[in-house]
Amino acid sequence: MPHHPSHQQQHAQEAAAASLGGLVKTPTLHNDSAMTPLLKRDDDDDDAQDFRALVCKGDVLINRIRRNMFVGDVFRESDLDAAWFWDDEEDFRLSPNLRPALEELGIPHDEEDVQHVEINQNIEFEIGGREYPPTNGRYHNAYIPAGPKSTIIAQRNFSPRRLASPGQKIPALHRWSDIVWLAWSLTAGREDRSQLRYIIRENITTKLTRRMMEYIIARAEPDTDFLPWPGRLYDAARTDEGKALLATPHGVGVAYMLSDHADALGGRRYPAVCIFTAPTREEGRAERNDYYMIWELRDPTETDEMDVEREMTCRDMV
């Protein structure tokens, strides 16, 4: 029997999601040139206020991880089969800007190492015995089961809540963290899924995430508009920068995955985040800057040993 969250758990999840959702804004693209400077806002106070708000929300997410609010698999494979269509896609395209990072971190990324999975909400689903039309939500990601270097690369992700029409019903299983965790468990296997080490968010276009990355980069590197690899590394448990990034749309799912699946991950894990930018290098795409996050999942000892007073780059990831 699939195990579904209790009414109290659902209420807590929905309240947390609602508190974070108000800061998510419309995505934007930069199309000026391949070396477009990072966006500069006329009103820096807005960025500072949003930064402080995200730091507070990041604190809430870290406490959620610390307390393991939900431990175990809330959803099962049967829930995925009931509302989603799984497609193993052989055509895996890796962003050229990621290759140096993967090579330095020792993450295998040849075609035979990667399983690219497209999970689409393009089938009818039931709620209370009644059928509802598909939302066309989709989660397209790459999974690399590689022992201590195991990695998920998040590529094209659009939730049912984002794509559904006003008032349209969405499946109970709809969050990125739950669906990607199920896909990772099925890909890596129950024995090896605990070895997940990295979650990579590539080609970030969401406006809020990019703006916070730009704000943090400007604070750290005031004399440059760019932050190429090896970028900067922040502890999400003990630095304001890391907490703010955790509370962006590209960090919240990581936090939920760590808190909801602590037992399957072999215990509590805390995230550190590496950020960097690069000009686009993919043929056929508009010229702009690409933004990247690499989340590293650390055990408490590794987190305690991280020297947050020192300026760190992504090469400091263990």
PDB file of C-alpha atoms in Angstrom:
ATOM      1  CA  MET A   1       0.000   0.000   0.000  1.00  0.00           C
ATOM      2  CA  PRO A   2       1.412   3.443  -0.856  1.00  0.00           C
ATOM      3  CA  HIS A   3       2.126   5.507   2.187  1.00  0.00           C
ATOM      4  CA  HIS A   4       0.709   9.007   1.969  1.00  0.00           C
ATOM      5  CA  PRO A   5       1.438  11.878   4.348  1.00  0.00           C
ATOM      6  CA  SER A   6      -1.005  12.590   7.147  1.00  0.00           C
ATOM      7  CA  HIS A   7      -3.253  15.647   7.110  1.00  0.00           C
ATOM      8  CA  GLN A   8      -0.910  17.276   9.617  1.00  0.00           C
ATOM      9  CA  GLN A   9       2.127  16.555   7.435  1.00  0.00           C
ATOM     10  CA  GLN A  10       0.360  17.844   4.335  1.00  0.00           C
ATOM     11  CA  HIS A  11      -0.633  21.008   6.175  1.00  0.00           C
ATOM     12  CA  ALA A  12       2.955  21.593   7.314  1.00  0.00           C
ATOM     13  CA  GLN A  13       4.314  20.986   3.817  1.00  0.00           C
ATOM     14  CA  GLU A  14       1.775  23.290   2.213  1.00  0.00           C
ATOM     15  CA  ALA A  15       2.427  26.029   4.772  1.00  0.00           C
ATOM     16  CA  ALA A  16       6.175  25.837   4.168  1.00  0.00           C
ATOM     17  CA  ALA A  17       5.693  25.852   0.408  1.00  0.00           C
ATOM     18  CA  ALA A  18       3.346  28.824   0.630  1.00  0.00           C
ATOM     19  CA  SER A  19       5.812  30.786   2.724  1.00  0.00           C
ATOM     20  CA  LEU A  20       8.513  30.215   0.110  1.00  0.00           C
ATOM     21  CA  GLY A  21       6.342  30.561  -2.958  1.00  0.00           C
ATOM     22  CA  GLY A  22       5.678  34.253  -2.573  1.00  0.00           C
ATOM     23  CA  LEU A  23       9.244  35.104  -3.525  1.00  0.00           C
ATOM     24  CA  VAL A  24       9.291  33.168  -6.791  1.00  0.00           C
ATOM     25  CA  LYS A  25       9.173  35.526  -9.760  1.00  0.00           C
ATOM     26  CA  THR A  26       8.882  35.240 -13.525  1.00  0.00           C
ATOM     27  CA  PRO A  27      11.931  33.726 -15.291  1.00  0.00           C
ATOM     28  CA  THR A  28      14.020  35.975 -17.515  1.00  0.00           C
ATOM     29  CA  LEU A  29      16.812  35.494 -20.034  1.00  0.00           C
ATOM     30  CA  HIS A  30      19.813  37.677 -20.783  1.00  0.00           C
ATOM     31  CA  ASN A  31      20.202  38.090 -24.540  1.00  0.00           C
ATOM     32  CA  ASP A  32      22.675  40.916 -25.027  1.00  0.00           C
ATOM     33  CA  SER A  33      25.905  39.051 -25.750  1.00  0.00           C
ATOM     34  CA  ALA A  34      27.887  35.984 -24.834  1.00  0.00           C
ATOM     35  CA  MET A  35      29.636  38.062 -22.173  1.00  0.00           C
ATOM     36  CA  THR A  36      26.607  39.920 -20.845  1.00  0.00           C
ATOM     37  CA  PRO A  37      27.522  41.487 -17.463  1.00  0.00           C
ATOM     38  CA  LEU A  38      25.578  40.298 -14.463  1.00  0.00           C
ATOM     39  CA  LEU A  39      22.352  42.208 -13.982  1.00  0.00           C
ATOM     40  CA  LYS A  40      22.667  45.385 -11.915  1.00  0.00           C
ATOM     41  CA  ARG A  41      19.518  46.731 -10.322  1.00  0.00           C
ATOM     42  CA  ASP A  42      18.910  50.451  -9.827  1.00  0.00           C
ATOM     43  CA  ASP A  43      17.603  49.802  -6.329  1.00  0.00           C
ATOM     44  CA  ASP A  44      20.122  47.710  -4.409  1.00  0.00           C
ATOM     45  CA  ASP A  45      17.908  47.922  -1.320  1.00  0.00           C
ATOM     46  CA  ASP A  46      15.428  45.554  -2.975  1.00  0.00           C
ATOM     47  CA  ASP A  47      18.159  42.958  -3.445  1.00  0.00           C
ATOM     48  CA  ALA A  48      19.353  43.391   0.132  1.00  0.00           C
ATOM     49  CA  GLN A  49      15.830  43.007   1.504  1.00  0.00           C
ATOM     50  CA  ASP A  50      15.162  39.893  -0.562  1.00  0.00           C
ATOM     51  CA  PHE A  51      18.537  38.498   0.509  1.00  0.00           C
ATOM     52  CA  ARG A  52      17.709  38.951   4.190  1.00  0.00           C
ATOM     53  CA  ALA A  53      14.265  37.387   3.711  1.00  0.00           C
ATOM     54  CA  LEU A  54      15.801  34.381   1.988  1.00  0.00           C
ATOM     55  CA  VAL A  55      18.385  33.992   4.752  1.00  0.00           C
ATOM     56  CA  CYS A  56      15.509  33.690   7.253  1.00  0.00           C
ATOM     57  CA  LYS A  57      13.734  31.128   5.081  1.00  0.00           C
ATOM     58  CA  GLY A  58      17.013  29.252   4.652  1.00  0.00           C
ATOM     59  CA  ASP A  59      17.247  29.043   8.441  1.00  0.00           C
ATOM     60  CA  VAL A  60      13.800  27.415   8.501  1.00  0.00           C
ATOM     61  CA  LEU A  61      14.890  24.881   5.882  1.00  0.00           C
ATOM     62  CA  ILE A  62      18.113  24.024   7.757  1.00  0.00           C
ATOM     63  CA  ASN A  63      16.081  23.469  10.932  1.00  0.00           C
ATOM     64  CA  ARG A  64      13.763  21.224   8.926  1.00  0.00           C
ATOM     65  CA  ILE A  65      16.783  19.149   7.866  1.00  0.00           C
ATOM     66  CA  ARG A  66      18.167  19.156  11.403  1.00  0.00           C
ATOM     67  CA  ARG A  67      14.921  17.852  12.874  1.00  0.00           C
ATOM     68  CA  ASN A  68      14.211  15.303  10.106  1.00  0.00           C
ATOM     69  CA  MET A  69      10.580  16.404   9.962  1.00  0.00           C
ATOM     70  CA  PHE A  70       9.658  13.560   7.598  1.00  0.00           C
ATOM     71  CA  VAL A  71      11.749  10.410   7.612  1.00  0.00           C
ATOM     72  CA  GLY A  72      11.213   7.710   5.009  1.00  0.00           C
ATOM     73  CA  ASP A  73       9.518   7.375   1.666  1.00  0.00           C
ATOM     74  CA  VAL A  74       6.331   9.437   1.667  1.00  0.00           C
ATOM     75  CA  PHE A  75       5.476   8.240  -1.857  1.00  0.00           C
ATOM     76  CA  ARG A  76       6.040   4.927  -3.602  1.00  0.00           C
ATOM     77  CA  GLU A  77       6.791   3.748  -7.125  1.00  0.00           C
ATOM     78  CA  SER A  78       3.096   2.908  -7.539  1.00  0.00           C
ATOM     79  CA  ASP A  79       2.238   6.606  -7.017  1.00  0.00           C
ATOM     80  CA  LEU A  80       4.647   7.497  -9.812  1.00  0.00           C
ATOM     81  CA  ASP A  81       3.133   4.903 -12.148  1.00  0.00           C
ATOM     82  CA  ALA A  82      -0.397   6.128 -11.399  1.00  0.00           C
ATOM     83  CA  ALA A  83       0.099   9.706 -12.559  1.00  0.00           C
ATOM     84  CA  TRP A  84       3.361   9.995 -14.510  1.00  0.00           C
ATOM     85  CA  PHE A  85       4.903   8.558 -17.669  1.00  0.00           C
ATOM     86  CA  TRP A  86       8.547   7.441 -17.421  1.00  0.00           C
ATOM     87  CA  ASP A  87      10.762   7.552 -20.516  1.00  0.00           C
ATOM     88  CA  ASP A  88      14.442   6.549 -20.607  1.00  0.00           C
ATOM     89  CA  GLU A  89      15.866   9.064 -23.057  1.00  0.00           C
ATOM     90  CA  GLU A  90      19.095   7.977 -24.758  1.00  0.00           C
ATOM     91  CA  ASP A  91      19.985  11.421 -26.139  1.00  0.00           C
ATOM     92  CA  PHE A  92      21.835  12.987 -23.188  1.00  0.00           C
ATOM     93  CA  ARG A  93      23.267  16.474 -23.805  1.00  0.00           C
ATOM     94  CA  LEU A  94      25.676  17.793 -21.212  1.00  0.00           C
ATOM     95  CA  SER A  95      26.281  21.525 -21.021  1.00  0.00           C
ATOM     96  CA  PRO A  96      29.884  22.139 -22.194  1.00  0.00           C
ATOM     97  CA  ASN A  97      30.366  24.571 -19.313  1.00  0.00           C
ATOM     98  CA  LEU A  98      29.854  21.733 -16.830  1.00  0.00           C
ATOM     99  CA  ARG A  99      32.599  19.491 -18.160  1.00  0.00           C
ATOM    100  CA  PRO A 100      35.515  21.183 -16.333  1.00  0.00           C
ATOM    101  CA  ALA A 101      33.598  20.987 -13.041  1.00  0.00           C
ATOM    102  CA  LEU A 102      32.684  17.311 -13.479  1.00  0.00           C
ATOM    103  CA  GLU A 103      36.234  16.415 -14.440  1.00  0.00           C
ATOM    104  CA  GLU A 104      37.797  18.197 -11.469  1.00  0.00           C
ATOM    105  CA  LEU A 105      35.278  16.696  -9.057  1.00  0.00           C
ATOM    106  CA  GLY A 106      35.847  13.217 -10.479  1.00  0.00           C
ATOM    107  CA  ILE A 107      32.217  12.748 -11.562  1.00  0.00           C
ATOM    108  CA  PRO A 108      31.981  10.335 -14.516  1.00  0.00           C
ATOM    109  CA  HIS A 109      30.003  11.811 -17.388  1.00  0.00           C
ATOM    110  CA  ASP A 110      30.577   9.699 -20.481  1.00  0.00           C
ATOM    111  CA  GLU A 111      27.424   8.554 -22.243  1.00  0.00           C
ATOM    112  CA  GLU A 112      27.589   5.076 -20.705  1.00  0.00           C
ATOM    113  CA  ASP A 113      27.823   6.565 -17.191  1.00  0.00           C
ATOM    114  CA  VAL A 114      24.627   8.611 -17.392  1.00  0.00           C
ATOM    115  CA  GLN A 115      20.968   7.625 -17.392  1.00  0.00           C
ATOM    116  CA  HIS A 116      18.770  10.419 -18.727  1.00  0.00           C
ATOM    117  CA  VAL A 117      15.159  10.077 -17.592  1.00  0.00           C
ATOM    118  CA  GLU A 118      12.158  12.106 -18.700  1.00  0.00           C
ATOM    119  CA  ILE A 119       9.174  11.923 -16.354  1.00  0.00           C
ATOM    120  CA  ASN A 120       6.075  13.584 -17.788  1.00  0.00           C
ATOM    121  CA  GLN A 121       2.648  14.262 -16.296  1.00  0.00           C
ATOM    122  CA  ASN A 122       0.972  13.726 -19.647  1.00  0.00           C
ATOM    123  CA  ILE A 123      -1.549  11.077 -18.599  1.00  0.00           C
ATOM    124  CA  GLU A 124      -4.861  11.270 -16.775  1.00  0.00           C
ATOM    125  CA  PHE A 125      -4.757  10.667 -13.020  1.00  0.00           C
ATOM    126  CA  GLU A 126      -7.266   9.943 -10.274  1.00  0.00           C
ATOM    127  CA  ILE A 127      -8.161  11.808  -7.095  1.00  0.00           C
ATOM    128  CA  GLY A 128     -10.850  10.217  -4.959  1.00  0.00           C
ATOM    129  CA  GLY A 129     -11.921   7.900  -7.769  1.00  0.00           C
ATOM    130  CA  ARG A 130     -12.405  10.729 -10.280  1.00  0.00           C
ATOM    131  CA  GLU A 131     -10.182  11.182 -13.336  1.00  0.00           C
ATOM    132  CA  TYR A 132      -8.527  14.503 -14.170  1.00  0.00           C
ATOM    133  CA  PRO A 133      -6.702  15.693 -17.306  1.00  0.00           C
ATOM    134  CA  PRO A 134      -2.894  15.877 -17.448  1.00  0.00           C
ATOM    135  CA  THR A 135      -1.094  19.045 -16.351  1.00  0.00           C
ATOM    136  CA  ASN A 136       1.879  18.538 -18.716  1.00  0.00           C
ATOM    137  CA  GLY A 137       4.323  18.993 -15.853  1.00  0.00           C
ATOM    138  CA  ARG A 138       7.717  17.466 -16.616  1.00  0.00           C
ATOM    139  CA  TYR A 139      10.936  16.569 -14.857  1.00  0.00           C
ATOM    140  CA  HIS A 140      13.841  15.782 -17.192  1.00  0.00           C
ATOM    141  CA  ASN A 141      17.067  14.953 -15.384  1.00  0.00           C
ATOM    142  CA  ALA A 142      20.281  12.947 -15.636  1.00  0.00           C
ATOM    143  CA  TYR A 143      21.257  10.362 -13.023  1.00  0.00           C
ATOM    144  CA  ILE A 144      24.832   9.178 -12.481  1.00  0.00           C
ATOM    145  CA  PRO A 145      25.124   6.252 -10.036  1.00  0.00           C
ATOM    146  CA  ALA A 146      28.862   6.366  -9.355  1.00  0.00           C
ATOM    147  CA  GLY A 147      29.478   5.250  -5.777  1.00  0.00           C
ATOM    148  CA  PRO A 148      30.827   8.128  -3.649  1.00  0.00           C
ATOM    149  CA  LYS A 149      30.586  10.483  -6.678  1.00  0.00           C
ATOM    150  CA  SER A 150      26.920   9.741  -7.412  1.00  0.00           C
ATOM    151  CA  THR A 151      25.202  12.749  -8.955  1.00  0.00           C
ATOM    152  CA  ILE A 152      21.873  14.094 -10.162  1.00  0.00           C
ATOM    153  CA  ILE A 153      21.960  16.758 -12.887  1.00  0.00           C
ATOM    154  CA  ALA A 154      18.692  18.713 -12.936  1.00  0.00           C
ATOM    155  CA  GLN A 155      18.097  19.879 -16.490  1.00  0.00           C
ATOM    156  CA  ARG A 156      14.526  20.804 -17.495  1.00  0.00           C
ATOM    157  CA  ASN A 157      12.007  20.862 -14.673  1.00  0.00           C
ATOM    158  CA  PHE A 158       8.503  22.347 -14.756  1.00  0.00           C
ATOM    159  CA  SER A 159       6.129  21.400 -11.951  1.00  0.00           C
ATOM    160  CA  PRO A 160       2.431  20.643 -12.478  1.00  0.00           C
ATOM    161  CA  ARG A 161       1.589  23.517 -10.138  1.00  0.00           C
ATOM    162  CA  ARG A 162       3.452  25.912 -12.423  1.00  0.00           C
ATOM    163  CA  LEU A 163       1.945  24.640 -15.687  1.00  0.00           C
ATOM    164  CA  ALA A 164      -1.601  23.805 -14.606  1.00  0.00           C
ATOM    165  CA  SER A 165      -4.446  26.093 -15.590  1.00  0.00           C
ATOM    166  CA  PRO A 166      -6.122  28.133 -12.830  1.00  0.00           C
ATOM    167  CA  GLY A 167      -8.230  25.798 -10.700  1.00  0.00           C
ATOM    168  CA  GLN A 168      -6.890  22.679 -12.413  1.00  0.00           C
ATOM    169  CA  LYS A 169      -6.296  19.667 -10.155  1.00  0.00           C
ATOM    170  CA  ILE A 170      -2.749  18.368  -9.763  1.00  0.00           C
ATOM    171  CA  PRO A 171      -1.587  14.916  -8.596  1.00  0.00           C
ATOM    172  CA  ALA A 172      -0.662  14.385  -4.945  1.00  0.00           C
ATOM    173  CA  LEU A 173       2.792  13.387  -6.170  1.00  0.00           C
ATOM    174  CA  HIS A 174       3.957  16.570  -7.882  1.00  0.00           C
ATOM    175  CA  ARG A 175       6.973  18.065  -6.086  1.00  0.00           C
ATOM    176  CA  TRP A 176      10.430  17.991  -7.674  1.00  0.00           C
ATOM    177  CA  SER A 177      12.022  16.583  -4.517  1.00  0.00           C
ATOM    178  CA  ASP A 178       9.672  13.590  -4.305  1.00  0.00           C
ATOM    179  CA  ILE A 179       9.702  12.668  -7.981  1.00  0.00           C
ATOM    180  CA  VAL A 180      13.446  13.097  -8.467  1.00  0.00           C
ATOM    181  CA  TRP A 181      14.110  11.077  -5.304  1.00  0.00           C
ATOM    182  CA  LEU A 182      11.920   8.231  -6.592  1.00  0.00           C
ATOM    183  CA  ALA A 183      13.692   8.320  -9.953  1.00  0.00           C
ATOM    184  CA  TRP A 184      17.089   8.347  -8.235  1.00  0.00           C
ATOM    185  CA  SER A 185      16.107   5.402  -6.008  1.00  0.00           C
ATOM    186  CA  LEU A 186      14.929   3.384  -8.996  1.00  0.00           C
ATOM    187  CA  THR A 187      18.036   4.256 -11.018  1.00  0.00           C
ATOM    188  CA  ALA A 188      20.668   3.717  -8.326  1.00  0.00           C
ATOM    189  CA  GLY A 189      18.879   0.935  -6.445  1.00  0.00           C
ATOM    190  CA  ARG A 190      17.942   0.818  -2.769  1.00  0.00           C
ATOM    191  CA  GLU A 191      21.406  -0.371  -1.716  1.00  0.00           C
ATOM    192  CA  ASP A 192      23.290   2.449  -3.443  1.00  0.00           C
ATOM    193  CA  ARG A 193      20.909   5.410  -3.307  1.00  0.00           C
ATOM    194  CA  SER A 194      22.434   6.583  -0.004  1.00  0.00           C
ATOM    195  CA  GLN A 195      25.676   7.415  -1.836  1.00  0.00           C
ATOM    196  CA  LEU A 196      24.160  10.453  -3.567  1.00  0.00           C
ATOM    197  CA  ARG A 197      26.777  13.218  -3.226  1.00  0.00           C
ATOM    198  CA  TYR A 198      25.998  16.009  -5.692  1.00  0.00           C
ATOM    199  CA  ILE A 199      22.884  17.679  -7.104  1.00  0.00           C
ATOM    200  CA  ILE A 200      23.651  20.017  -9.998  1.00  0.00           C
ATOM    201  CA  ARG A 201      21.324  22.744 -11.245  1.00  0.00           C
ATOM    202  CA  GLU A 202      22.431  23.806 -14.723  1.00  0.00           C
ATOM    203  CA  ASN A 203      21.441  26.654 -17.043  1.00  0.00           C
ATOM    204  CA  ILE A 204      19.425  28.424 -14.357  1.00  0.00           C
ATOM    205  CA  THR A 205      16.928  30.898 -15.820  1.00  0.00           C
ATOM    206  CA  THR A 206      14.623  31.658 -12.883  1.00  0.00           C
ATOM    207  CA  LYS A 207      14.857  35.360 -12.124  1.00  0.00           C
ATOM    208  CA  LEU A 208      14.960  35.177  -8.330  1.00  0.00           C
ATOM    209  CA  THR A 209      17.713  32.558  -8.249  1.00  0.00           C
ATOM    210  CA  ARG A 210      19.839  34.440 -10.778  1.00  0.00           C
ATOM    211  CA  ARG A 211      19.338  37.743  -8.974  1.00  0.00           C
ATOM    212  CA  MET A 212      20.426  36.281  -5.640  1.00  0.00           C
ATOM    213  CA  MET A 213      23.456  34.681  -7.263  1.00  0.00           C
ATOM    214  CA  GLU A 214      24.336  38.064  -8.788  1.00  0.00           C
ATOM    215  CA  TYR A 215      23.908  39.813  -5.455  1.00  0.00           C
ATOM    216  CA  ILE A 216      26.134  37.300  -3.673  1.00  0.00           C
ATOM    217  CA  ILE A 217      28.750  37.428  -6.426  1.00  0.00           C
ATOM    218  CA  ALA A 218      28.806  41.238  -6.260  1.00  0.00           C
ATOM    219  CA  ARG A 219      29.372  41.083  -2.487  1.00  0.00           C
ATOM    220  CA  ALA A 220      32.212  38.595  -2.869  1.00  0.00           C
ATOM    221  CA  GLU A 221      33.805  39.939  -6.064  1.00  0.00           C
ATOM    222  CA  PRO A 222      33.004  43.670  -6.302  1.00  0.00           C
ATOM    223  CA  ASP A 223      35.530  44.285  -9.088  1.00  0.00           C
ATOM    224  CA  THR A 224      34.184  41.761 -11.573  1.00  0.00           C
ATOM    225  CA  ASP A 225      30.896  40.973 -13.265  1.00  0.00           C
ATOM    226  CA  PHE A 226      31.637  37.270 -13.691  1.00  0.00           C
ATOM    227  CA  LEU A 227      32.370  34.281 -11.525  1.00  0.00           C
ATOM    228  CA  PRO A 228      33.839  31.527 -13.714  1.00  0.00           C
ATOM    229  CA  TRP A 229      34.717  28.045 -12.481  1.00  0.00           C
ATOM    230  CA  PRO A 230      35.882  27.324  -9.778  1.00  0.00           C
ATOM    231  CA  GLY A 231      33.435  29.957  -8.501  1.00  0.00           C
ATOM    232  CA  ARG A 232      32.629  30.208  -4.789  1.00  0.00           C
ATOM    233  CA  LEU A 233      31.587  27.638  -2.193  1.00  0.00           C
ATOM    234  CA  TYR A 234      29.216  28.353   0.711  1.00  0.00           C
ATOM    235  CA  ASP A 235      28.035  26.233   3.630  1.00  0.00           C
ATOM    236  CA  ALA A 236      24.232  26.391   3.616  1.00  0.00           C
ATOM    237  CA  ALA A 237      24.025  25.567   7.323  1.00  0.00           C
ATOM    238  CA  ARG A 238      26.374  28.284   8.635  1.00  0.00           C
ATOM    239  CA  THR A 239      26.654  31.138   6.119  1.00  0.00           C
ATOM    240  CA  ASP A 240      24.063  33.716   5.118  1.00  0.00           C
ATOM    241  CA  GLU A 241      24.965  33.275   1.463  1.00  0.00           C
ATOM    242  CA  GLY A 242      24.379  29.531   1.627  1.00  0.00           C
ATOM    243  CA  LYS A 243      21.077  29.923   3.479  1.00  0.00           C
ATOM    244  CA  ALA A 244      19.812  32.476   0.957  1.00  0.00           C
ATOM    245  CA  LEU A 245      20.689  30.198  -1.966  1.00  0.00           C
ATOM    246  CA  LEU A 246      19.003  27.251  -0.230  1.00  0.00           C
ATOM    247  CA  ALA A 247      15.756  29.261  -0.061  1.00  0.00           C
ATOM    248  CA  THR A 248      15.725  30.017  -3.809  1.00  0.00           C
ATOM    249  CA  PRO A 249      13.636  27.843  -6.158  1.00  0.00           C
ATOM    250  CA  HIS A 250      16.826  25.933  -7.025  1.00  0.00           C
ATOM    251  CA  GLY A 251      17.640  25.114  -3.406  1.00  0.00           C
ATOM    252  CA  VAL A 252      14.286  24.419  -1.751  1.00  0.00           C
ATOM    253  CA  GLY A 253      13.888  21.041  -3.462  1.00  0.00           C
ATOM    254  CA  VAL A 254      17.334  19.982  -2.243  1.00  0.00           C
ATOM    255  CA  ALA A 255      16.375  20.909   1.329  1.00  0.00           C
ATOM    256  CA  TYR A 256      13.123  18.950   1.125  1.00  0.00           C
ATOM    257  CA  MET A 257      14.915  15.925  -0.295  1.00  0.00           C
ATOM    258  CA  LEU A 258      17.443  15.955   2.558  1.00  0.00           C
ATOM    259  CA  SER A 259      14.809  16.332   5.265  1.00  0.00           C
ATOM    260  CA  ASP A 260      12.262  13.899   3.823  1.00  0.00           C
ATOM    261  CA  HIS A 261      14.691  11.084   2.990  1.00  0.00           C
ATOM    262  CA  ALA A 262      17.307  11.268   5.743  1.00  0.00           C
ATOM    263  CA  ASP A 263      16.959   7.576   6.592  1.00  0.00           C
ATOM    264  CA  ALA A 264      17.459   6.444   2.988  1.00  0.00           C
ATOM    265  CA  LEU A 265      20.490   8.734   2.721  1.00  0.00           C
ATOM    266  CA  GLY A 266      22.068   6.988   5.678  1.00  0.00           C
ATOM    267  CA  GLY A 267      21.499   9.802   8.159  1.00  0.00           C
ATOM    268  CA  ARG A 268      21.297  13.566   8.331  1.00  0.00           C
ATOM    269  CA  ARG A 269      23.089  15.415   5.507  1.00  0.00           C
ATOM    270  CA  TYR A 270      23.703  19.148   5.202  1.00  0.00           C
ATOM    271  CA  PRO A 271      24.159  21.001   1.900  1.00  0.00           C
ATOM    272  CA  ALA A 272      27.017  23.168   0.749  1.00  0.00           C
ATOM    273  CA  VAL A 273      26.613  25.032  -2.545  1.00  0.00           C
ATOM    274  CA  CYS A 274      29.082  25.937  -5.260  1.00  0.00           C
ATOM    275  CA  ILE A 275      28.044  28.719  -7.663  1.00  0.00           C
ATOM    276  CA  PHE A 276      29.642  29.881 -10.906  1.00  0.00           C
ATOM    277  CA  THR A 277      28.738  31.502 -14.221  1.00  0.00           C
ATOM    278  CA  ALA A 278      29.870  31.039 -17.814  1.00  0.00           C
ATOM    279  CA  PRO A 279      28.979  32.370 -21.273  1.00  0.00           C
ATOM    280  CA  THR A 280      26.753  30.019 -23.222  1.00  0.00           C
ATOM    281  CA  ARG A 281      28.603  27.700 -25.584  1.00  0.00           C
ATOM    282  CA  GLU A 282      25.761  25.630 -27.018  1.00  0.00           C
ATOM    283  CA  GLU A 283      25.001  25.886 -30.722  1.00  0.00           C
ATOM    284  CA  GLY A 284      21.575  27.254 -31.567  1.00  0.00           C
ATOM    285  CA  ARG A 285      21.021  29.023 -28.236  1.00  0.00           C
ATOM    286  CA  ALA A 286      20.743  32.754 -27.743  1.00  0.00           C
ATOM    287  CA  GLU A 287      23.970  34.314 -26.505  1.00  0.00           C
ATOM    288  CA  ARG A 288      23.809  34.909 -22.767  1.00  0.00           C
ATOM    289  CA  ASN A 289      25.428  33.906 -19.497  1.00  0.00           C
ATOM    290  CA  ASP A 290      24.669  30.530 -17.953  1.00  0.00           C
ATOM    291  CA  TYR A 291      24.319  30.120 -14.186  1.00  0.00           C
ATOM    292  CA  TYR A 292      25.198  26.954 -12.267  1.00  0.00           C
ATOM    293  CA  MET A 293      24.793  25.537  -8.765  1.00  0.00           C
ATOM    294  CA  ILE A 294      26.424  22.369  -7.482  1.00  0.00           C
ATOM    295  CA  TRP A 295      24.965  21.181  -4.193  1.00  0.00           C
ATOM    296  CA  GLU A 296      27.227  18.904  -2.173  1.00  0.00           C
ATOM    297  CA  LEU A 297      25.526  16.708   0.437  1.00  0.00           C
ATOM    298  CA  ARG A 298      27.770  16.492   3.527  1.00  0.00           C
ATOM    299  CA  ASP A 299      27.483  14.506   6.713  1.00  0.00           C
ATOM    300  CA  PRO A 300      27.493  16.510   9.983  1.00  0.00           C
ATOM    301  CA  THR A 301      31.203  15.895  10.628  1.00  0.00           C
ATOM    302  CA  GLU A 302      32.199  17.260   7.224  1.00  0.00           C
ATOM    303  CA  THR A 303      29.973  20.289   7.799  1.00  0.00           C
ATOM    304  CA  ASP A 304      31.537  20.979  11.220  1.00  0.00           C
ATOM    305  CA  GLU A 305      35.030  20.788   9.725  1.00  0.00           C
ATOM    306  CA  MET A 306      34.240  23.263   6.940  1.00  0.00           C
ATOM    307  CA  ASP A 307      36.159  26.522   7.519  1.00  0.00           C
ATOM    308  CA  VAL A 308      33.426  29.074   6.842  1.00  0.00           C
ATOM    309  CA  GLU A 309      35.729  31.976   7.748  1.00  0.00           C
ATOM    310  CA  ARG A 310      37.967  31.218   4.779  1.00  0.00           C
ATOM    311  CA  GLU A 311      37.184  32.232   1.215  1.00  0.00           C
ATOM    312  CA  MET A 312      36.429  28.939  -0.506  1.00  0.00           C
ATOM    313  CA  THR A 313      36.057  27.906  -4.122  1.00  0.00           C
ATOM    314  CA  CYS A 314      34.303  24.909  -5.609  1.00  0.00           C
ATOM    315  CA  ARG A 315      37.645  23.071  -5.567  1.00  0.00           C
ATOM    316  CA  ASP A 316      37.298  22.891  -1.786  1.00  0.00           C
ATOM    317  CA  MET A 317      34.448  20.411  -2.131  1.00  0.00           C
ATOM    318  CA  VAL A 318      35.598  17.161  -0.548  1.00  0.00           C
TER     319      VAL A 318
END
